[in-house]
XYZ file of C-alpha atoms in Angstrom:
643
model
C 0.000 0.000 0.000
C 1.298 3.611 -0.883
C 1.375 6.214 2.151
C 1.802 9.964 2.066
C 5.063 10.099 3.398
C 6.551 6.570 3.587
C 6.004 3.693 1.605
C 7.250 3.858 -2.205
C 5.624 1.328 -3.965
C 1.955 2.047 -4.452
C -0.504 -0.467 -5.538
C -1.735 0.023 -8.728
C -5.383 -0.526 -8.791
C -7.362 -0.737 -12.012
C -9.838 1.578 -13.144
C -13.672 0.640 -13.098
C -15.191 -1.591 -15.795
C -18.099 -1.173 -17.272
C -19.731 -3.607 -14.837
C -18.329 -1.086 -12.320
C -20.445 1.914 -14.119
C -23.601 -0.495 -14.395
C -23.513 -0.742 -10.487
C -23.266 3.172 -10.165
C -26.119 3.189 -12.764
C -28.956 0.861 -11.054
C -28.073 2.566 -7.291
C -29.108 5.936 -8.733
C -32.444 4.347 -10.424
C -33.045 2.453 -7.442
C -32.644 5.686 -5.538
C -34.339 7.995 -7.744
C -37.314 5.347 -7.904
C -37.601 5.040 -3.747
C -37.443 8.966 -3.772
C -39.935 9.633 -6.929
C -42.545 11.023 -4.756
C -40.217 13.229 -2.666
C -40.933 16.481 -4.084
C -44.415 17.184 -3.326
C -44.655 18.956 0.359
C -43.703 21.446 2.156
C -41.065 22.972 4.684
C -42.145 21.856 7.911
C -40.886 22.881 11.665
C -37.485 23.556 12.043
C -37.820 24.635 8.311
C -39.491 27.714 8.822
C -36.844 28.931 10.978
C -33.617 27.842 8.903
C -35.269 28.475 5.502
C -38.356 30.249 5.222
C -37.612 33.065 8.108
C -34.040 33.067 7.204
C -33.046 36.711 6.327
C -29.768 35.743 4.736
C -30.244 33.795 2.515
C -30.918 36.177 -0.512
C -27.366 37.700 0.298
C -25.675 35.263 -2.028
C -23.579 38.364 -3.446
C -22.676 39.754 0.423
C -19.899 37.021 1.720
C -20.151 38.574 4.990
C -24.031 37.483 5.337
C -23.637 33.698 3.317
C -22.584 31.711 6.243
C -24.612 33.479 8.708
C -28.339 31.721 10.352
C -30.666 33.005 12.583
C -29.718 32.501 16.301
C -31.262 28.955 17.586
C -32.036 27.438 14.655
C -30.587 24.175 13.118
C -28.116 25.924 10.476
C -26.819 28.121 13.070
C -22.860 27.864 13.585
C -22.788 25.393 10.609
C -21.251 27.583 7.700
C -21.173 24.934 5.182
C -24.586 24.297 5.721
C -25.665 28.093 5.292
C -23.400 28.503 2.101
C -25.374 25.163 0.642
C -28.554 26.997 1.506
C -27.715 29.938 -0.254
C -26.629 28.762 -3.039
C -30.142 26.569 -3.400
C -31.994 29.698 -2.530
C -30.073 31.332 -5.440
C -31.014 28.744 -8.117
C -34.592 27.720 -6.632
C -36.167 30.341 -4.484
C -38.443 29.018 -1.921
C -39.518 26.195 -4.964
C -40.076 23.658 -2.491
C -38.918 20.921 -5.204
C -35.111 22.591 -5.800
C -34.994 22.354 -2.127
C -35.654 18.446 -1.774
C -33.923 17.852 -5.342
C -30.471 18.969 -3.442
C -31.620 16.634 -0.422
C -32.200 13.824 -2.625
C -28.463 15.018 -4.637
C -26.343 14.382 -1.774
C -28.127 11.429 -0.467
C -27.587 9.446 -3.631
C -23.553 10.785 -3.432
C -23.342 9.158 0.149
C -24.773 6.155 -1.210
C -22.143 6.062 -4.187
C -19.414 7.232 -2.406
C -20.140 4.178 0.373
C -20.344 1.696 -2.445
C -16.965 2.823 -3.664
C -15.704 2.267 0.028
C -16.729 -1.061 0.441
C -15.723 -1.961 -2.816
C -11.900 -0.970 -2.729
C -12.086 -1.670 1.218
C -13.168 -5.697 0.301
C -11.560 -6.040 -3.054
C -7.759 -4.626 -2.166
C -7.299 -4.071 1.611
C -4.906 -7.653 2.131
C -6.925 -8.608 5.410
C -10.057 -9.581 3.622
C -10.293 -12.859 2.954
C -10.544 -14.115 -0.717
C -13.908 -15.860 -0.797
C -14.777 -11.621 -0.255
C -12.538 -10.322 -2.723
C -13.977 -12.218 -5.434
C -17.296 -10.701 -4.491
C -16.067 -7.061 -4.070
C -18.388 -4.709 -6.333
C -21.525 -6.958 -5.837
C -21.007 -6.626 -2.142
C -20.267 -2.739 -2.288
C -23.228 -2.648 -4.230
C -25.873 -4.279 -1.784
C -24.687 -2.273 0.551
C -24.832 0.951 -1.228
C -28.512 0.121 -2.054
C -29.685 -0.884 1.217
C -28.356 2.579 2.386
C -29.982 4.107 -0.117
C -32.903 2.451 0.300
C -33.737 2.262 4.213
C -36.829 3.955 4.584
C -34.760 5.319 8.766
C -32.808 7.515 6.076
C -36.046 8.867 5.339
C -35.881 11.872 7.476
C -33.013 13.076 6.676
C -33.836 13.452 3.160
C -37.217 14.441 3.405
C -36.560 16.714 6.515
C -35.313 19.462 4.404
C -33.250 21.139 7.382
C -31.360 18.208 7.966
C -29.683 18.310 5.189
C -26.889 19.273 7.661
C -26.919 15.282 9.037
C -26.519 13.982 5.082
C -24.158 16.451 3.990
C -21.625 15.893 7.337
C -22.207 12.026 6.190
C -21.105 12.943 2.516
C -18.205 14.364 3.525
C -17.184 12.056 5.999
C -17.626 9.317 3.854
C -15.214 11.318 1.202
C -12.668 11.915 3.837
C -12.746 8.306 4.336
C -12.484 7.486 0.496
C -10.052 10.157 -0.758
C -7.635 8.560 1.979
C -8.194 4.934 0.465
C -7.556 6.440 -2.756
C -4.396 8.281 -1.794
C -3.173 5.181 -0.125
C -4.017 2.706 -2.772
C -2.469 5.562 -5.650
C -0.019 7.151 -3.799
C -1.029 10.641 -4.943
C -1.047 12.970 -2.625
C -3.911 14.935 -4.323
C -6.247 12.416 -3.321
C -5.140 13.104 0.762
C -5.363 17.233 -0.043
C -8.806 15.935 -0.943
C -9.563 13.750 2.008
C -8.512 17.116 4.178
C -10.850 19.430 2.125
C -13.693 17.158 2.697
C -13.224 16.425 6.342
C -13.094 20.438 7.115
C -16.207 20.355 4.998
C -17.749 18.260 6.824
C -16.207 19.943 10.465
C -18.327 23.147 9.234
C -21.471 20.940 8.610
C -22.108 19.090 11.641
C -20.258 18.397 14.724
C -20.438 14.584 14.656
C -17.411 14.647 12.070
C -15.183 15.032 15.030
C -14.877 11.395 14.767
C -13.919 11.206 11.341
C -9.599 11.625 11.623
C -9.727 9.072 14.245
C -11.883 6.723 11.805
C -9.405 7.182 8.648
C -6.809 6.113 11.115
C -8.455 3.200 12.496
C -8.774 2.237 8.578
C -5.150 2.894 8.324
C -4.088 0.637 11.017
C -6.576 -2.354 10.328
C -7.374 -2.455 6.419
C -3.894 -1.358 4.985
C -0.288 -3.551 4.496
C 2.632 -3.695 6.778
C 5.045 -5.429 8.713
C 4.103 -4.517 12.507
C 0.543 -5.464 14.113
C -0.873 -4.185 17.158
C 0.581 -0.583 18.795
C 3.458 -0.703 16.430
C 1.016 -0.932 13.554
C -0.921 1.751 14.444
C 2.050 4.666 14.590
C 3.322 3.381 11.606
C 0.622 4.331 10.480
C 0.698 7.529 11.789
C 4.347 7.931 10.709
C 3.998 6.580 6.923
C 0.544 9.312 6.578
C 1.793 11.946 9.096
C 0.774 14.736 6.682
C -2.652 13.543 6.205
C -3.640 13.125 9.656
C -2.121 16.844 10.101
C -4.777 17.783 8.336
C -7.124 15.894 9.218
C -6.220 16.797 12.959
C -5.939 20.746 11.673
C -9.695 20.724 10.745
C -11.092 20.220 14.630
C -10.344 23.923 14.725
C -13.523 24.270 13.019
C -15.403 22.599 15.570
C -13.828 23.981 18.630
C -14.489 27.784 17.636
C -18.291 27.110 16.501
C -19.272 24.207 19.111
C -16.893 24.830 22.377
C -17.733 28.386 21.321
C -21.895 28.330 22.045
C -22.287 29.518 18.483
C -24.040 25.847 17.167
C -27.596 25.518 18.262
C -26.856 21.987 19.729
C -24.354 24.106 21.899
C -26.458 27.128 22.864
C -29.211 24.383 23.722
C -27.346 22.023 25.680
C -26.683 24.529 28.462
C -30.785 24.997 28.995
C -31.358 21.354 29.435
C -33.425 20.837 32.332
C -31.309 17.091 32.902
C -27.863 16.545 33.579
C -25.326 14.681 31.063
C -25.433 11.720 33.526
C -29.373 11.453 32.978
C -28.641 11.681 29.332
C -26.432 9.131 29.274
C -29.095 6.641 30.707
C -31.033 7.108 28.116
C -29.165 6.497 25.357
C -29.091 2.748 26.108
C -32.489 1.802 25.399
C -32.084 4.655 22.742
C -29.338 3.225 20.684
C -30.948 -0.346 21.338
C -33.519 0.813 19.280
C -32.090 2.545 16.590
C -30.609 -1.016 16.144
C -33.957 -2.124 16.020
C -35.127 0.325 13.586
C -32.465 -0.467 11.583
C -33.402 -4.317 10.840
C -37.516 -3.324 11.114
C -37.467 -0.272 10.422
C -40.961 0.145 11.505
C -42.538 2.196 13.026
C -41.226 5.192 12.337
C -42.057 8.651 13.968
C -40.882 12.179 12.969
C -41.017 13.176 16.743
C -40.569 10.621 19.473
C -40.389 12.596 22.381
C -38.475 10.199 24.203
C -38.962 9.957 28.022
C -35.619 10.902 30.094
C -35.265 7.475 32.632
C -36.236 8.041 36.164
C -33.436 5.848 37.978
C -30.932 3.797 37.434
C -31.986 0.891 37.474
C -35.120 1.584 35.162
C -31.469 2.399 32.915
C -29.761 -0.668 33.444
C -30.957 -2.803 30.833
C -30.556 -1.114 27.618
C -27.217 0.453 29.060
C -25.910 -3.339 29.595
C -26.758 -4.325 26.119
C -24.951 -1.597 24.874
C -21.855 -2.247 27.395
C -22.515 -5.748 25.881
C -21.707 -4.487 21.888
C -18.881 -2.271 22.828
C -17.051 -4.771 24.743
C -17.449 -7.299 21.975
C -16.650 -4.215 19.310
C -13.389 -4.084 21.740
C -12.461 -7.721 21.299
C -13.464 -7.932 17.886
C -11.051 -5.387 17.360
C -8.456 -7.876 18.916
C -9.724 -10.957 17.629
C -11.373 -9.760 13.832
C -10.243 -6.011 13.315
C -12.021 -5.919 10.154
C -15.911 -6.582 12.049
C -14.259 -4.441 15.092
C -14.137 -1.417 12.785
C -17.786 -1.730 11.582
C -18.957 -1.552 15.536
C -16.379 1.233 16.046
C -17.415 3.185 12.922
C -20.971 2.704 15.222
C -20.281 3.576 18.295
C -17.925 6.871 16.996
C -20.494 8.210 14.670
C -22.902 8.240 17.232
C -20.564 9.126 20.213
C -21.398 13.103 19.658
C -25.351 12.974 19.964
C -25.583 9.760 22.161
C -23.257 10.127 25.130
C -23.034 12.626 27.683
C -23.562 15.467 25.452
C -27.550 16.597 26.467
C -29.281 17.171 23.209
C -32.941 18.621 23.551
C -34.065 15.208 21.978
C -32.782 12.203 23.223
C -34.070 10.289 19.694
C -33.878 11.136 16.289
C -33.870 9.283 13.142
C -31.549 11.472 11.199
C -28.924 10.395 13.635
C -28.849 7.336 12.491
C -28.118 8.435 8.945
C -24.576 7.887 8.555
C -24.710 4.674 11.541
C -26.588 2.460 9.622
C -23.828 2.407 6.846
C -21.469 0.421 8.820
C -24.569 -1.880 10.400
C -25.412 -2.408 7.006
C -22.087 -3.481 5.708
C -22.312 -6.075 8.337
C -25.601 -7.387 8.045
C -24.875 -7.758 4.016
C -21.537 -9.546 5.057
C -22.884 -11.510 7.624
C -25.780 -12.848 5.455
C -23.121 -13.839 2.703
C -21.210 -15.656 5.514
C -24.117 -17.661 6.390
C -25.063 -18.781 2.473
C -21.338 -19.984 2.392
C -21.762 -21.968 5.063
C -25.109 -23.573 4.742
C -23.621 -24.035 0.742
C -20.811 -26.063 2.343
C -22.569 -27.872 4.732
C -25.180 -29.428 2.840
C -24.127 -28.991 -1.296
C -20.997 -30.256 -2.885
C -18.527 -28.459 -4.191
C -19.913 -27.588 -7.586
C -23.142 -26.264 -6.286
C -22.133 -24.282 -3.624
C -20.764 -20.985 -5.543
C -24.787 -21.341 -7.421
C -26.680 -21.745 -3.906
C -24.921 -18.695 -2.435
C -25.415 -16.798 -5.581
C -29.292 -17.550 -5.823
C -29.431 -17.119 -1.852
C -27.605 -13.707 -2.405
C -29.628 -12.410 -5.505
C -33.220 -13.203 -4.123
C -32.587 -12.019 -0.299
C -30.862 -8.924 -1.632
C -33.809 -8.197 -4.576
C -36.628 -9.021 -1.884
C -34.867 -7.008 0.913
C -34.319 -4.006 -1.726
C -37.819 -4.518 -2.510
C -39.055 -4.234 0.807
C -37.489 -1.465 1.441
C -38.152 0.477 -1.663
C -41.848 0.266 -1.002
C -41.472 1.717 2.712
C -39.423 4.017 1.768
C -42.226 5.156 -1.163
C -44.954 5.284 1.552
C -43.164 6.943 4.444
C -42.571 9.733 1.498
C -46.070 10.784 1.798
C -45.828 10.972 5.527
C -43.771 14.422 4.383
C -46.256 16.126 2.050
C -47.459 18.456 5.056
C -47.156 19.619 8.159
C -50.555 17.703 9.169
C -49.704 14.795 7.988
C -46.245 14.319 9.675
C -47.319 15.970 12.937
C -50.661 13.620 13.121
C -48.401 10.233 12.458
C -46.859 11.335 15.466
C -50.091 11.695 17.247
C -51.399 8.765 16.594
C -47.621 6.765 17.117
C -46.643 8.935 20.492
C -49.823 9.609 21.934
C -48.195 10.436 25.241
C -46.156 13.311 23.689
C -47.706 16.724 24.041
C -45.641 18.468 21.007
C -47.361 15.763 18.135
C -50.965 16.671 19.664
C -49.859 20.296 19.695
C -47.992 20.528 16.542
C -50.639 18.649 14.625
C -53.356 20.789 15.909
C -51.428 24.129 14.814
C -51.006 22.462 11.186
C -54.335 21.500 11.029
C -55.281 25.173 12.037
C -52.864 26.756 9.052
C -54.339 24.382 6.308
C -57.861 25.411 7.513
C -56.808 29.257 7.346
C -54.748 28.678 3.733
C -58.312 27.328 2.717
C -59.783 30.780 2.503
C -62.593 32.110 4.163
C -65.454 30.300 3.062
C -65.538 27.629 5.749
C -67.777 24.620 4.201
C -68.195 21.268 6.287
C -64.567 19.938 5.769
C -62.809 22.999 7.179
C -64.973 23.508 9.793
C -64.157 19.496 10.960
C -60.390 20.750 10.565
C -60.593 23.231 12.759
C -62.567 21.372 15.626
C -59.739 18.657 15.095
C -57.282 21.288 15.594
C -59.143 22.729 18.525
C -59.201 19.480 20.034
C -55.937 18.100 19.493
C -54.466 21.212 20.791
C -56.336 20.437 24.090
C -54.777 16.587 24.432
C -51.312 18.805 24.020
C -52.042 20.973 26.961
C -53.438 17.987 28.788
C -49.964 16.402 28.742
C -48.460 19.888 28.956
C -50.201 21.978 30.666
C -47.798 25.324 30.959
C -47.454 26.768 27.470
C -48.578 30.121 26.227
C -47.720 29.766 22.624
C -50.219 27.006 22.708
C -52.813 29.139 24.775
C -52.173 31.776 21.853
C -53.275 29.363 19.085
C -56.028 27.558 20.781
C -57.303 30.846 21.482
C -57.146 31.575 18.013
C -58.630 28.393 16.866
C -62.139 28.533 18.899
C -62.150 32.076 17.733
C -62.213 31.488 14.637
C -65.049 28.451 15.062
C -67.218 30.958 17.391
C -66.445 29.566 20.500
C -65.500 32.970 22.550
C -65.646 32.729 25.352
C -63.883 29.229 25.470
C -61.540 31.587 23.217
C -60.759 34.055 25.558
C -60.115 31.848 28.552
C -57.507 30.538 26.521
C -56.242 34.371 25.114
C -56.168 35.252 29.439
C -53.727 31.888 30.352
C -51.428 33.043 27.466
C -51.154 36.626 28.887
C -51.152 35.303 32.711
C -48.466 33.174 31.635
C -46.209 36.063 29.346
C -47.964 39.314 29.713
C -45.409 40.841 27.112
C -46.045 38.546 24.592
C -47.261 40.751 21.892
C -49.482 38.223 20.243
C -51.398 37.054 22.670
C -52.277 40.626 24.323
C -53.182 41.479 20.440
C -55.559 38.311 19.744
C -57.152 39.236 23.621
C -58.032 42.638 22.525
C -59.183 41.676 19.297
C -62.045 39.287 20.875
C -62.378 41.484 23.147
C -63.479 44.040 20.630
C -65.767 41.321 19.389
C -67.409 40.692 23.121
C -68.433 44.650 23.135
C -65.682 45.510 26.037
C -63.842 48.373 24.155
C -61.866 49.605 27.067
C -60.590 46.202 28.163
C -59.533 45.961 24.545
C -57.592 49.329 23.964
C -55.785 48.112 27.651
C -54.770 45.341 25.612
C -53.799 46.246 22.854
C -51.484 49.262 24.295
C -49.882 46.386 26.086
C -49.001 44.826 22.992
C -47.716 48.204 21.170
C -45.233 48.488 24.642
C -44.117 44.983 23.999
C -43.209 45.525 20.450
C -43.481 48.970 19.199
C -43.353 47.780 15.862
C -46.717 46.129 15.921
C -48.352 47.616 12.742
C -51.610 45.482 13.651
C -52.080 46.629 17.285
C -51.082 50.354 15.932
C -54.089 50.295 13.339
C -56.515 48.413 15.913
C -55.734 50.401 18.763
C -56.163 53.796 16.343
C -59.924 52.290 14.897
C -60.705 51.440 18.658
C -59.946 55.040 19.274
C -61.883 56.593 16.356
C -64.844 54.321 17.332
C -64.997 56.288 20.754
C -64.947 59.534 19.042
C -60.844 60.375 20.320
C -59.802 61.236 16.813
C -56.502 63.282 17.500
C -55.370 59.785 19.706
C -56.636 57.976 16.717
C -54.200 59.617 14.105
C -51.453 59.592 16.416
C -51.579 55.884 15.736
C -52.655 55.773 12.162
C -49.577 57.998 11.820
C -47.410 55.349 12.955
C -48.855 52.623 11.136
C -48.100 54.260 8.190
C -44.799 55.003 8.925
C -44.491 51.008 9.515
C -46.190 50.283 6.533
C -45.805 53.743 4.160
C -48.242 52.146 1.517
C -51.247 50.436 3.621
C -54.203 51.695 2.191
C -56.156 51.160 4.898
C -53.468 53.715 7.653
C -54.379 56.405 4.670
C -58.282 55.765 4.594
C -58.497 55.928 8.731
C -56.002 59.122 8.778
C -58.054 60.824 6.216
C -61.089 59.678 8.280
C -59.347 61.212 10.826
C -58.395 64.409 9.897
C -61.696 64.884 8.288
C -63.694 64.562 11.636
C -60.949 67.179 12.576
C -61.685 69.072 10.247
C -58.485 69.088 8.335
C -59.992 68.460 4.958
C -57.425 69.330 2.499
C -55.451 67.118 4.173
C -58.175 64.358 4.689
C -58.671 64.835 0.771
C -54.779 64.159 -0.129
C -54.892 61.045 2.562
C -58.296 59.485 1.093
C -57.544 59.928 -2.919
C -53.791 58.244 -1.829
C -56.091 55.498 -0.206
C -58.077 55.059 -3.609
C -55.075 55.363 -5.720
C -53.465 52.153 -3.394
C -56.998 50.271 -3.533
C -59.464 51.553 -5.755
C -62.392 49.215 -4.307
C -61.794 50.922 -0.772
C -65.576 51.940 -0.469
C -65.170 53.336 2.918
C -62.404 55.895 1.476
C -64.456 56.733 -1.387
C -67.865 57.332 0.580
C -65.639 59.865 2.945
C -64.736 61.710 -0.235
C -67.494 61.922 -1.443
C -69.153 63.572 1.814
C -66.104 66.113 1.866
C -67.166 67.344 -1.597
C -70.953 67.277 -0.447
C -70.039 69.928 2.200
């Protein structure tokens, strides 16, 4: 094997045939056929923070602004990430469908850039055995299209924020395969590659952190020399010192965004109401089952809302079974170095989000993105083991390479299969914020965010409807309404969720329900500007005009911005005949809004009952000229002229 800085005589390894290129071919149809129905939806969650209300990312032409994200959201602290974001913004817009094309892009890269892997890894590394080697592309390729296939990758590619989970796995996965290259070549391009892509991938997520101490581990188990054990291993280090300077150089990246509280994983680890201990706990039966999930991967849930553990020893099962796999990942290591680096590929991927780091979820599926590729790689193996076994325990000779073939074809096409069509229908799980948000209703009925979140998506698609409210919206809303309540069941302290109920039985005529729910939202934040506007707006509606100017002037001192509570609070006061308080505030709305047709009918209004009417004239025709069907504006006109 050829190293950076040491060994001379590279191995020379021939280029791919077209068989290779057929492989590469059916993964991307098999991918582009599980994904077919991707691009229908919308951006959902975490989405409207990173992407929709992102400010930057129509700066593509200001550097300073390309690789910045609003504070506490996903993207935040991850420059790559924001720079991939504004470039799709550039090309796309908000077109939902350039969005989830990109997704869908780098998802089928990981999968080819894993199939290379295991290819090269199986066919030239001099510790696999040959019954392996013989089988190298075919292998790489089941793997590849498992990966790409899973329906638990599903959420990564479909969650359109988490593009920052596939990406990191891209480029650790090139990291990983521009060292192979640069071993097996002896080019040093190939390592000024594999250094690129791991400081890519250090400025995409923080789970890369792993990834110099993975191409190392590769190093010292998969390539050629003379020592084993310790001596092996800084040989290796000696032969490739330049590469793993690199490599080592790009944990900068990491230390000034994550150490320095500017990732949101950071920022939100330090408000975790539970300790890195109680964390810890419940990553056992957490990881337990992901590796569930990742042989049935079913069911599946956007969401979990997974429980913290209440003692120890309600912890000590699913923390033995892990202490189980990472002692025999330890002496496989020892024993078979070759299985021992699939588990410790596992276990180092998932270190970061699944140790005693508090994350505000303890399970997600898009952590298991990049995890599954080395589980996978050992299921496929394993499986092939066991054919050649059964072939040579019960078929001579001459049969057995046929049984194992046959065995291989139909479990890999029925697997692939399987998986395809799970894939397909979990797809449609991601059309809409309803229908993601009530899967996890109905599959955590115990967590209070599904409920909630599924009744505030019901409650948008029943507003996007438009205001004619037949049978089908009206059931929407009640759903809404009612799903919201199950949320504050579970969870009862929540204003936000006050706010929308509130806003819900409003809007379904239920008032007084309505404002019970607009009073626990202010009682619980009496600055929150939304829910002090929504009180005084029903209570407008209930008659009680002074309860709702109190309201509303409460929501102008909470955000003096508030171009809505400006204009209500103005037509509250030119109801009760204050007109010079009344302008005051239609004043300001139009400076907040300098072309609402509306500020200029209610000034002019205004300034006519002053009697101002030059000026009430100038303010009304500016009202007509913004909206010419403005009746109100043009019946005030008109009465100026009668007089």
């Amino acid at each position: 094997m050829a190293h950076a800085d040491g060994l001379t005589n590279p191995q020379k390894i021939p280029p791919p045939t077209r068989r290779g290129w057929l492989w590469v071919a059916l993964l991307m149809l098999a991918g582009l056929a599980a994904y077919a129905n991707c691009f229908t939806g919308e951006f959902i969650f975490d989405d409207n923070g990173g992407i929709v209300g992102n400010p930057y990312l129509a700066h593509v032409a200001q550097w300073t602004d390309v690789f910045k994200a609003p504070p506490r959201t996903t993207t935040a602290g991850r420059p790559v990430i924001c720079l991939i974001n504004a470039l799709n913004y550039a090309v796309s817009g908000m077109t939902f469908a350039g969005w989830r094309a990109v997704n869908l892009g780098i998802h089928l890269l990981c999968g080819l850039t894993l199939f290379g892997i295991v290819w090269r890894t199986l066919q030239f590394s001099p510790v696999i055995p040959d019954r392996l080697k013989t089988r190298a592309q075919p292998l790489g390729f089941a793997v590849a299209l498992l990966f790409l296939l899973h329906p638990l990758q599903t959420n990564a590619v479909n969650y359109t924020i988490q593009r920052s989970e596939s990406a990191m796995a891209l480029f650790y996965l090139l990291t990983i395969y521009f060292s192979i290259r640069g071993w097996q070549s002896g080019r040093r391009a190939w390592f000024a590659g594999a250094v690129a892509a791991c400081a890519l991938g250090m400025g995409s997520k923080e789970v890369m952190v792993s990834a110099p101490l993975m191409v190392w581990s590769y190093d010292w188990i998969f390539n050629e020399r003379p020592f084993k054990g310790v001596r092996k291993g800084w040989a290796a280090l000696r032969d490739s010192w330049g590469l793993y300077a690199g490599l080592a150089a790009t944990w900068a990246i990491v230390i000034v965004f994550f150490i320095g509280g500017k990732t949101s994983e950071g920022a939100q680890a330090g408000r975790l109401p539970y300790s890195g201990w109680g964390y810890l706990q419940t990553q056992g039966d957490v990881i337990c089952y992901y590796l569930r999930l990742s042989l049935v991967p079913h069911p599946l849930c956007f969401d979990y809302g997974w429980p913290p553990v209440r003692s120890l020893s309600e912890a000590l099962q699913g923390m033995g079974a892990v202490g189980f796999l990472l002692v025999a990942t330890i002496r496989a290591l020892f024993k078979r170095p070759a299985i021992g680096f699939l588990g410790l590929c596992f276990f180092a991927i998932l270190a970061p989000s699944s140790s005693i780091l508090p994350l505000p979820d303890s399970a997600v599926e898009y952590r298991m993105y990049l995890p599954l590729a080395p589980l996978l790689t050992l299921y496929v193996i394993g499986a092939v083991s066991l054919f050649d076994a059964l072939s040579a325990r019960y078929f001579a000779a001459e049969s057995r390479p046929a049984f194992t073939r046959v065995c291989s074809l139909a479990s890999l096409a029925g697997v692939a299969a399987l998986l395809a069509a799970l894939t397909f229908s979990r797809n449609f799980d991601y059309h809409s914020a309803s229908a993601i948000w009530g899967d996890v209703a109905r599959n955590r009925p115990e967590h209070a965010r599904g409920h909630i979140n599924y009744g505030i998506a019901l409650a948008e698609e029943a507003k996007r409807e438009g205001p004619a409210r037949g049978v089908d919206t009206v059931s929407k809303l009640q759903l809404a309404a009612l799903e919201m309540t199950r949320g504050l069941q579970l969870k009862p302290t929540s204003e936000n969720v006050h706010l929308n109920l509130g806003s819900v039985l409003a809007m379904l005529g239920r008032n007084r329900e309505a404002l019970a729910q607009f009073q626990a939202a202010v009682i619980e934040d009496p600055t929150n500007a939304g829910a002090q506007f929504n009180l005084g707006n029903l209570l407008s509606t209930l008659g009680n005009k002074d309860a709702a100017r109190a309201a509303y002037a409460v929501a102008i001192a909470s955000d003096p911005n508030f171009r809505d509570a400006h204009y209500n609070l103005g037509a509250e006061l030119y109801d009760s005949g204050k007109y010079p308080d009344a302008l005051n505030e239609f004043e300001v709305v139009l400076r907040l809004d300098p072309l609402s047709a509306d500020g200029y009918c209610m000034s002019g209004m205004a300034l006519a009952r002053l009697g101002r009417t030059a000026e009430a004239e100038a303010r009304l025709r500016r009202a007509l000229k913004l909206n010419p069907s403005l009746e109100m504006a043009a019946r005030t006109l008109g009465s100026l002229h009668d007089h």
